[in-house]
mmCIF file with all atom_site columns, C-alpha atoms in Angstrom:
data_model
loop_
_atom_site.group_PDB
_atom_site.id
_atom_site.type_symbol
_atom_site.label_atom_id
_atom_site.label_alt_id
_atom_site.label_comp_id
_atom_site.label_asym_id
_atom_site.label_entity_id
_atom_site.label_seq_id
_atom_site.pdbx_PDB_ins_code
_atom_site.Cartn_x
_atom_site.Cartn_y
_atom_site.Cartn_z
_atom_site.occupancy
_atom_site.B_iso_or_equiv
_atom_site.pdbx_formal_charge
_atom_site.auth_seq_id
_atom_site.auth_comp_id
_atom_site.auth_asym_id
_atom_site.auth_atom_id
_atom_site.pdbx_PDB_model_num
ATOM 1   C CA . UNK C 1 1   ? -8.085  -39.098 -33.390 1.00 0.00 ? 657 UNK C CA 1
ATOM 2   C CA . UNK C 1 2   ? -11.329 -38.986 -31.614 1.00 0.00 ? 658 UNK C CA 1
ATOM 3   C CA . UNK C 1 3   ? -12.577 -36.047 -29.635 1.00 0.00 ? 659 UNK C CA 1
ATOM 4   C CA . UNK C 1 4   ? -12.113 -37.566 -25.957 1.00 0.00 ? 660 UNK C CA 1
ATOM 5   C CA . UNK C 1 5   ? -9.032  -38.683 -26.837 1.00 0.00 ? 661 UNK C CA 1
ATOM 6   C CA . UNK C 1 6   ? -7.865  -35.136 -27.528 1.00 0.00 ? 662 UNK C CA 1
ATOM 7   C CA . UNK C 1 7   ? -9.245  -33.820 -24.725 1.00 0.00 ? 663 UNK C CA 1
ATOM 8   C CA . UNK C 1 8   ? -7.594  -36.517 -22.404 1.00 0.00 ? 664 UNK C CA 1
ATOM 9   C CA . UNK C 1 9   ? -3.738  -35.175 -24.144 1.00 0.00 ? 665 UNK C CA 1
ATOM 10  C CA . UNK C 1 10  ? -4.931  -31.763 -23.661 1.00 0.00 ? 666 UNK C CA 1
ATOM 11  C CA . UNK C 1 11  ? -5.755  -32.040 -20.008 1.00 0.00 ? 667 UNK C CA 1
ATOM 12  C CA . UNK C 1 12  ? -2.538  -34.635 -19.536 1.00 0.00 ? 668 UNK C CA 1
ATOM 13  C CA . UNK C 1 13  ? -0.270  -31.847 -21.011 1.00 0.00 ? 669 UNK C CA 1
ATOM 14  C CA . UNK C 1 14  ? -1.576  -29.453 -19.471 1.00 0.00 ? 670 UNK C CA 1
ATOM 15  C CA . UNK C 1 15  ? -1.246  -30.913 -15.756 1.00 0.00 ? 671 UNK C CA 1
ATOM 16  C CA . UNK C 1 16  ? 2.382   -32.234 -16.847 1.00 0.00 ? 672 UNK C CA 1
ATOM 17  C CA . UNK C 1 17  ? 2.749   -28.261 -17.360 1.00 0.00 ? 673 UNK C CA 1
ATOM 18  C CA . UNK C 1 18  ? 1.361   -27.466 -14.395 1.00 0.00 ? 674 UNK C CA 1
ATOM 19  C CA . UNK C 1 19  ? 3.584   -29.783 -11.754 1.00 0.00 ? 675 UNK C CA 1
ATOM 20  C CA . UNK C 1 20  ? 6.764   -29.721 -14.248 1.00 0.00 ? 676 UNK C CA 1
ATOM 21  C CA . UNK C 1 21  ? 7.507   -26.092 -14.172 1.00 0.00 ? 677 UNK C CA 1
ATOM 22  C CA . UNK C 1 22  ? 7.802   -25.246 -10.567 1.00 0.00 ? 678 UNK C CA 1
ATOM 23  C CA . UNK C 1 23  ? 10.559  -28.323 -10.375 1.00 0.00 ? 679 UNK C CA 1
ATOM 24  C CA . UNK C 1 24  ? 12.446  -27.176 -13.455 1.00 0.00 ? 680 UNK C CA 1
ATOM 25  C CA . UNK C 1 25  ? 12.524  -23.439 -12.607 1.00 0.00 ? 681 UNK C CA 1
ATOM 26  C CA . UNK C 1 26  ? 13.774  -24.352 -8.950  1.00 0.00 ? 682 UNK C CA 1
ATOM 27  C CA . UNK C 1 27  ? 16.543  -26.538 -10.513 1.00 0.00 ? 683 UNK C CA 1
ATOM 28  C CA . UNK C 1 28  ? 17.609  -24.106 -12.931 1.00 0.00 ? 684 UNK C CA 1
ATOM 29  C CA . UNK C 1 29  ? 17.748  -21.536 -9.981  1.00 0.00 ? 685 UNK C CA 1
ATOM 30  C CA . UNK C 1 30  ? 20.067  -23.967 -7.806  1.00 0.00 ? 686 UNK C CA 1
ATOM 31  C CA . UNK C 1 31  ? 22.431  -24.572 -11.192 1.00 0.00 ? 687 UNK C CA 1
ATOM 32  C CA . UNK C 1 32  ? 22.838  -20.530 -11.209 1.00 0.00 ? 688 UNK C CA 1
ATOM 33  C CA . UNK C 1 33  ? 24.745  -19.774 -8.566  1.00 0.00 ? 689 UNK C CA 1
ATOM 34  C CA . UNK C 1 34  ? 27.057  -16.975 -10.303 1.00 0.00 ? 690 UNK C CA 1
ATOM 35  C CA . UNK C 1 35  ? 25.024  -14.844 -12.671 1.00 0.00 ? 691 UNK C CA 1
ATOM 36  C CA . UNK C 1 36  ? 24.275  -16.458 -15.770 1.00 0.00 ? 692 UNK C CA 1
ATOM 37  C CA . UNK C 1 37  ? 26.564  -19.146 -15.484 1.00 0.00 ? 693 UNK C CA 1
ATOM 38  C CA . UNK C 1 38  ? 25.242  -23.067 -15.298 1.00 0.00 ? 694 UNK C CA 1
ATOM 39  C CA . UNK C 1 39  ? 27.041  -25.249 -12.829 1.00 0.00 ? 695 UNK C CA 1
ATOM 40  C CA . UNK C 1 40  ? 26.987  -27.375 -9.902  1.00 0.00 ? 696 UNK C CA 1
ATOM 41  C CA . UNK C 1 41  ? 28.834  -25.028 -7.383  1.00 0.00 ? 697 UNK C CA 1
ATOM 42  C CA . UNK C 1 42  ? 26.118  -24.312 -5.306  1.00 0.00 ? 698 UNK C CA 1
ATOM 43  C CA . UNK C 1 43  ? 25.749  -28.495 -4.902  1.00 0.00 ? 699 UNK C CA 1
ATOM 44  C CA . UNK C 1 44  ? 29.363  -28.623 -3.969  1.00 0.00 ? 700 UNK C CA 1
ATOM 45  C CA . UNK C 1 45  ? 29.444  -26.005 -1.749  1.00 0.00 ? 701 UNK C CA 1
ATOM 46  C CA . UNK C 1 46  ? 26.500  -27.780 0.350   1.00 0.00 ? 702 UNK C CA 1
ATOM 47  C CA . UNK C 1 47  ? 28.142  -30.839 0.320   1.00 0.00 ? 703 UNK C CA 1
ATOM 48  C CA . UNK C 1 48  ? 31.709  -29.815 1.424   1.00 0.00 ? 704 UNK C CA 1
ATOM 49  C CA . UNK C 1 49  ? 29.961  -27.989 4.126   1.00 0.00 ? 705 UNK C CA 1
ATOM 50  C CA . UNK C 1 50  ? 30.037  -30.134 7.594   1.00 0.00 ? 706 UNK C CA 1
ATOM 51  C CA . UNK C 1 51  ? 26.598  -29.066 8.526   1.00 0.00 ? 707 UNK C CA 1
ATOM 52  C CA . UNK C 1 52  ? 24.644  -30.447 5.480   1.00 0.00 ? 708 UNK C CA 1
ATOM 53  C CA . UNK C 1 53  ? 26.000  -33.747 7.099   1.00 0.00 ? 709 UNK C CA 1
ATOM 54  C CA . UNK C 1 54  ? 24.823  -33.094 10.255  1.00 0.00 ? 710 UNK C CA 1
ATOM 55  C CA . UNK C 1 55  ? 21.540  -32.001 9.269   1.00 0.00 ? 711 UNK C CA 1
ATOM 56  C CA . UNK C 1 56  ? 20.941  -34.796 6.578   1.00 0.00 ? 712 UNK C CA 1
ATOM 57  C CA . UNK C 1 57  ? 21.210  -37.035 9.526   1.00 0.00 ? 713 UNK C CA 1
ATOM 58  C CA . UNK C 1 58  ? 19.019  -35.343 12.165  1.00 0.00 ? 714 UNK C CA 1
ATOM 59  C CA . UNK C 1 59  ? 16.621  -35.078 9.530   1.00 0.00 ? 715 UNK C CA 1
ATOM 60  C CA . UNK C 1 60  ? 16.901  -38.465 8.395   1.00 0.00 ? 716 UNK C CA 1
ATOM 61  C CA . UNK C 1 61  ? 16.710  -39.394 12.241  1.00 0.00 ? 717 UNK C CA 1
ATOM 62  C CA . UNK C 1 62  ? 13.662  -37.870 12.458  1.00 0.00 ? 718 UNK C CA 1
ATOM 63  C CA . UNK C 1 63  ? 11.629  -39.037 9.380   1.00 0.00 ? 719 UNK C CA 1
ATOM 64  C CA . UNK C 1 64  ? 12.691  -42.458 10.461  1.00 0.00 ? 720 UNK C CA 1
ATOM 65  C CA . UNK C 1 65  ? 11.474  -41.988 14.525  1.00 0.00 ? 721 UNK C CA 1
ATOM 66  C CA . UNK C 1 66  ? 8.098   -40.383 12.449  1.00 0.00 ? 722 UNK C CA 1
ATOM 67  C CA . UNK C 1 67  ? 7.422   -43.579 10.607  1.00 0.00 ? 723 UNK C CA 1
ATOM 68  C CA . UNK C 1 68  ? 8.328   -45.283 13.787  1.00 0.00 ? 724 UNK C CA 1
ATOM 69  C CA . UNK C 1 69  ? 5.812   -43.677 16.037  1.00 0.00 ? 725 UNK C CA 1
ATOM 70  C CA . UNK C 1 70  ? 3.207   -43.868 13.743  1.00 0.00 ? 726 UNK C CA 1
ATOM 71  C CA . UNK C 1 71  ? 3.513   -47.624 12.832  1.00 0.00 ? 727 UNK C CA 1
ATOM 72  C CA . UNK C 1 72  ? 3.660   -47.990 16.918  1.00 0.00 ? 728 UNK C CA 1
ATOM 73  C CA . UNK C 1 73  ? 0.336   -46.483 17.167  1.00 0.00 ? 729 UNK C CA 1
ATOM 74  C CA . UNK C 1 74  ? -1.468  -46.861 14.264  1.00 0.00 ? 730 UNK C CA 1
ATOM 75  C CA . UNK C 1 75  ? -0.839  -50.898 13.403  1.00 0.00 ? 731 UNK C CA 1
ATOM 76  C CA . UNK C 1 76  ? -2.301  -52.282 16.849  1.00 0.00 ? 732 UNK C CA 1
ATOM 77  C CA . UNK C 1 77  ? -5.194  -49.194 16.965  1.00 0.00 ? 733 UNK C CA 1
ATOM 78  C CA . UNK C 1 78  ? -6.121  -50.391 13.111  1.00 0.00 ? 734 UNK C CA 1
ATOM 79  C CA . UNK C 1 79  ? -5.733  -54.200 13.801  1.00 0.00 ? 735 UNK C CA 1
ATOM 80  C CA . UNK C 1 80  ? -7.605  -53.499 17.344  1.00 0.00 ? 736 UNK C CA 1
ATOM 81  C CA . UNK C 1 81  ? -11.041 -51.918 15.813  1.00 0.00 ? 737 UNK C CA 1
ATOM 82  C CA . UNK C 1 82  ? -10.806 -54.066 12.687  1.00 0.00 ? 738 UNK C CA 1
ATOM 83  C CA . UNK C 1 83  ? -11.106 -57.298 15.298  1.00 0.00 ? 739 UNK C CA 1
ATOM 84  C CA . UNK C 1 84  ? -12.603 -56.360 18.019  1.00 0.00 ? 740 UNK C CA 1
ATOM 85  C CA . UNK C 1 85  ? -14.305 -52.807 18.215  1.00 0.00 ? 741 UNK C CA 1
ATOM 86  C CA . UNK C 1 86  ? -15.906 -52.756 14.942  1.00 0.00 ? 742 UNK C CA 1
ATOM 87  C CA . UNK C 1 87  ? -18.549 -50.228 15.900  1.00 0.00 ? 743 UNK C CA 1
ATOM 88  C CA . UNK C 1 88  ? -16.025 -47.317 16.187  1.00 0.00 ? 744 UNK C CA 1
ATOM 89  C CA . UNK C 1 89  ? -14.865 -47.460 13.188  1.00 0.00 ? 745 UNK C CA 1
ATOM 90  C CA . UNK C 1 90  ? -16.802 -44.328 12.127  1.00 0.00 ? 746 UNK C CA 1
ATOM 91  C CA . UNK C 1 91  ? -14.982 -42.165 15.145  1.00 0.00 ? 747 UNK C CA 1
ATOM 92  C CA . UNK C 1 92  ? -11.620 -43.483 14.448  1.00 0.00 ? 748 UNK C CA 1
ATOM 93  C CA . UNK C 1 93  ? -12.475 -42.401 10.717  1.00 0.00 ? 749 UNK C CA 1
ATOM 94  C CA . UNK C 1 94  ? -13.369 -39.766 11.810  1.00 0.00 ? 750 UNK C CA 1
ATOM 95  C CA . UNK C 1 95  ? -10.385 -39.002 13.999  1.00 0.00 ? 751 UNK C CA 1
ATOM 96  C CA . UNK C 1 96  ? -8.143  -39.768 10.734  1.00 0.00 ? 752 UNK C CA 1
ATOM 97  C CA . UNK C 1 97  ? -9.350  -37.523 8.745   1.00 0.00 ? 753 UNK C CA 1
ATOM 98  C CA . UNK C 1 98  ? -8.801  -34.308 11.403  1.00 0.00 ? 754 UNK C CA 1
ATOM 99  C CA . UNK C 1 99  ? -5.653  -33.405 9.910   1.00 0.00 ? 755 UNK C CA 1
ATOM 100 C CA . UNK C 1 100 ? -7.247  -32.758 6.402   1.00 0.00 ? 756 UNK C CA 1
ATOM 101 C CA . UNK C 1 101 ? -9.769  -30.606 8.066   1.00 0.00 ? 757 UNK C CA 1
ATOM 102 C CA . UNK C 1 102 ? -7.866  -28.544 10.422  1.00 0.00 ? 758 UNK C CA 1
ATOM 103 C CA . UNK C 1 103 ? -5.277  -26.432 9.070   1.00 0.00 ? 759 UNK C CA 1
ATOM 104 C CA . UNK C 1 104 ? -1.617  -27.656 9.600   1.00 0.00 ? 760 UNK C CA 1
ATOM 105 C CA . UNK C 1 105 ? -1.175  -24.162 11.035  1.00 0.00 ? 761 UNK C CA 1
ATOM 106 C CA . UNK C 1 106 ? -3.554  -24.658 13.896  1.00 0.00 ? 762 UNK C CA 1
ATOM 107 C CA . UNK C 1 107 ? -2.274  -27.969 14.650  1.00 0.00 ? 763 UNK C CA 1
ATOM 108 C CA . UNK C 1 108 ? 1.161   -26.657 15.126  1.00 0.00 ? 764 UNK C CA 1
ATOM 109 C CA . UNK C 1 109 ? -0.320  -24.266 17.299  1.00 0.00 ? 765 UNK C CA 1
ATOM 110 C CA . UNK C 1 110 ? -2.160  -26.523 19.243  1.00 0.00 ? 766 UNK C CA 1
ATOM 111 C CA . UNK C 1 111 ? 1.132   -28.612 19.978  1.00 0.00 ? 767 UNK C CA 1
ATOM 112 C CA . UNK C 1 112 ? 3.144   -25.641 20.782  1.00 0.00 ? 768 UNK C CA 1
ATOM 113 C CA . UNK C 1 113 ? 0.567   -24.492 23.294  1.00 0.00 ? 769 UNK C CA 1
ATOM 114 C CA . UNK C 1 114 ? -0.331  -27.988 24.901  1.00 0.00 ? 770 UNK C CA 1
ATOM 115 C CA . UNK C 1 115 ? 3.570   -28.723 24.974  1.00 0.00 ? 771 UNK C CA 1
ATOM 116 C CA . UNK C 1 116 ? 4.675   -25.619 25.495  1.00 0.00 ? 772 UNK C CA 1
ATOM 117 C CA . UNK C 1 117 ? 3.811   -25.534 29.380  1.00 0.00 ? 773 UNK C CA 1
ATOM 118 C CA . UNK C 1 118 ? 4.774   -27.700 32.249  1.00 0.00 ? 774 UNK C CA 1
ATOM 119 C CA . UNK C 1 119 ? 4.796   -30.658 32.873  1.00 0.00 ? 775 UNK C CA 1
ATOM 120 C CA . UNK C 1 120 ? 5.148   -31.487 29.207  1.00 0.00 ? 776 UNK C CA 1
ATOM 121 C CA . UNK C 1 121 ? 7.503   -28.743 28.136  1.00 0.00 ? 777 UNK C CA 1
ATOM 122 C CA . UNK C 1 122 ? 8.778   -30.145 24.775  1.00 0.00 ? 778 UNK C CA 1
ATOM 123 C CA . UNK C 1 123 ? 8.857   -27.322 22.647  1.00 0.00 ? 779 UNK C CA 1
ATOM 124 C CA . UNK C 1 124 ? 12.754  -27.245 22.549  1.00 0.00 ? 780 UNK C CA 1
ATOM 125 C CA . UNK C 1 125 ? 12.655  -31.185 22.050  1.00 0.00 ? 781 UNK C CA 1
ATOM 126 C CA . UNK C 1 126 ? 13.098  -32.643 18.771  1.00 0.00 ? 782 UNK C CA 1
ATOM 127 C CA . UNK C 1 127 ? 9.987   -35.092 20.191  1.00 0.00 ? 783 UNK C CA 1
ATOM 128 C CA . UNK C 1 128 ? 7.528   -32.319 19.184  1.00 0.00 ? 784 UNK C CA 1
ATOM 129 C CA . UNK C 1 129 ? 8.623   -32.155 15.451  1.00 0.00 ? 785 UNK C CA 1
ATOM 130 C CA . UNK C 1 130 ? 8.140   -36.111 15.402  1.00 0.00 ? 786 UNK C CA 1
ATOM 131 C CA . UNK C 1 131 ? 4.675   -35.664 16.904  1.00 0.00 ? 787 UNK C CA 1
ATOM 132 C CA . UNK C 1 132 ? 3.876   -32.920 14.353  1.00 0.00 ? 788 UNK C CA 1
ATOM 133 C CA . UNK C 1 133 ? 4.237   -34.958 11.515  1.00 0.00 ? 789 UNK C CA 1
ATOM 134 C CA . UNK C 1 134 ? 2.808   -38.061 13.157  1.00 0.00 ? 790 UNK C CA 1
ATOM 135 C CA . UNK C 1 135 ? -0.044  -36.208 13.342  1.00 0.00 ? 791 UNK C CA 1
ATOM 136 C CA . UNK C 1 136 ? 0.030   -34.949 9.756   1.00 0.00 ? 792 UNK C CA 1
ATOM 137 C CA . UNK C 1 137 ? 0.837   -38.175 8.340   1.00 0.00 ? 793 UNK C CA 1
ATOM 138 C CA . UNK C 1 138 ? -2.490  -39.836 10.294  1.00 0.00 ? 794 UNK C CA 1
ATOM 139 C CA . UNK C 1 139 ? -4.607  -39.920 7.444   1.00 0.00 ? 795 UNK C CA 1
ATOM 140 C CA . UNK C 1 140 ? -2.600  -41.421 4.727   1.00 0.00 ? 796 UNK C CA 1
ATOM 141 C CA . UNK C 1 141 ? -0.463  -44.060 7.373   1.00 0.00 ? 797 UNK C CA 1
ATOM 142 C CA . UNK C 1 142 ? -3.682  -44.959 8.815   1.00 0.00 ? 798 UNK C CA 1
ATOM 143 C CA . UNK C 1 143 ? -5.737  -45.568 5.537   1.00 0.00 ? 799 UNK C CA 1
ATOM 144 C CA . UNK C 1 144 ? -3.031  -47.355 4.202   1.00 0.00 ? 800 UNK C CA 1
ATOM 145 C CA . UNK C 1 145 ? -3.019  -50.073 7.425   1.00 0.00 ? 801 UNK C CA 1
ATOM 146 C CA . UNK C 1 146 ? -6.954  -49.884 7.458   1.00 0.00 ? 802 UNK C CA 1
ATOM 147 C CA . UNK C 1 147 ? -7.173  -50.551 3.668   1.00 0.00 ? 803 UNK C CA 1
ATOM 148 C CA . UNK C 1 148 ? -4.498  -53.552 3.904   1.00 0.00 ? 804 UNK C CA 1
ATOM 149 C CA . UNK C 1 149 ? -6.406  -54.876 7.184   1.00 0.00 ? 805 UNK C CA 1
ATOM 150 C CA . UNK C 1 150 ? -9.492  -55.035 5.468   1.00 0.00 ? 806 UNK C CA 1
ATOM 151 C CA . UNK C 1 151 ? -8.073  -56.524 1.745   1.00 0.00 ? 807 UNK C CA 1
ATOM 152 C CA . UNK C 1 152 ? -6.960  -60.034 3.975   1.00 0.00 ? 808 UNK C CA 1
ATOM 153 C CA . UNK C 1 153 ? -8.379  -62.553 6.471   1.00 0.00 ? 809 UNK C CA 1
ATOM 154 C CA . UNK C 1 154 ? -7.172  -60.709 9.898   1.00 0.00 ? 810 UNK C CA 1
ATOM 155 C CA . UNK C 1 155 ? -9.244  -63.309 11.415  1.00 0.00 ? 811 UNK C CA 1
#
């Protein structure tokens, strides 16, 4: 075996290691929910109960309204500075890439206070969650378009 090809299993083990464990220690955890005892009771009980349901679907409701909003405004903002505004492509970059910078904290923050007032007031609206993750999802939804704009003739 040659030496970098060692090293390469060694440092592929060891990151399989590293994300692996946390997912198989929180499954065993949810399969133990009488003291050491292995079963799916804890699963059942979740889905008998009628608010799993109801939750399931607000929070599918929401992830889908997230991807909604953000193809809304990203697609035409991409397709709009790929064909005709060129030259601010370094702010809108820049704009992108916020969310990686400034800690999701502060950005939840920031919502909460600028929605949090009148005439806005939202907090209590399921509108601001959507807006929190449109905004945390900017970066990767927006590369994405960007990337695919730029890979065929838009022209």
């Amino acid at each position: 075996m040659k030496r970098s090809n060692f090293w390469s299993w060694v440092w592929f083990i060891l990151g399989a290691i590293y994300f692996l464990t946390p997912l198989i220690a929180t499954l065993n955890f949810s399969l133990r929910m009488k003291k050491g005892v292995l079963s799916f009771m804890a699963y059942e009980k979740v889905f008998q109960d009628p608010a799993f349901v109801k939750a399931f679907i607000f929070s599918a409701e929401m992830a889908l309204f997230t991807i909604l909003v953000s193809i809304i405004l990203i697609v035409p903002t991409a397709y709009w500075v790929q064909l005709r505004l060129p030259r601010i492509r370094p702010l809108i970059d820049l704009i992108t890439m916020l969310p990686f910078v400034i800690p999701a904290v502060v950005l939840v923050f920031g919502l909460i206070r600028t929605y949090g007032r009148p005439p806005l007031q939202l907090t209590a609206s399921p509108f601001l969650l959507v807006m929190a993750y449109v905004v945390l999802g900017l970066p990767y939804m927006y590369r994405a378009v960007d990337n695919g704009l730029r890979a065929m003739d838009v022209r």
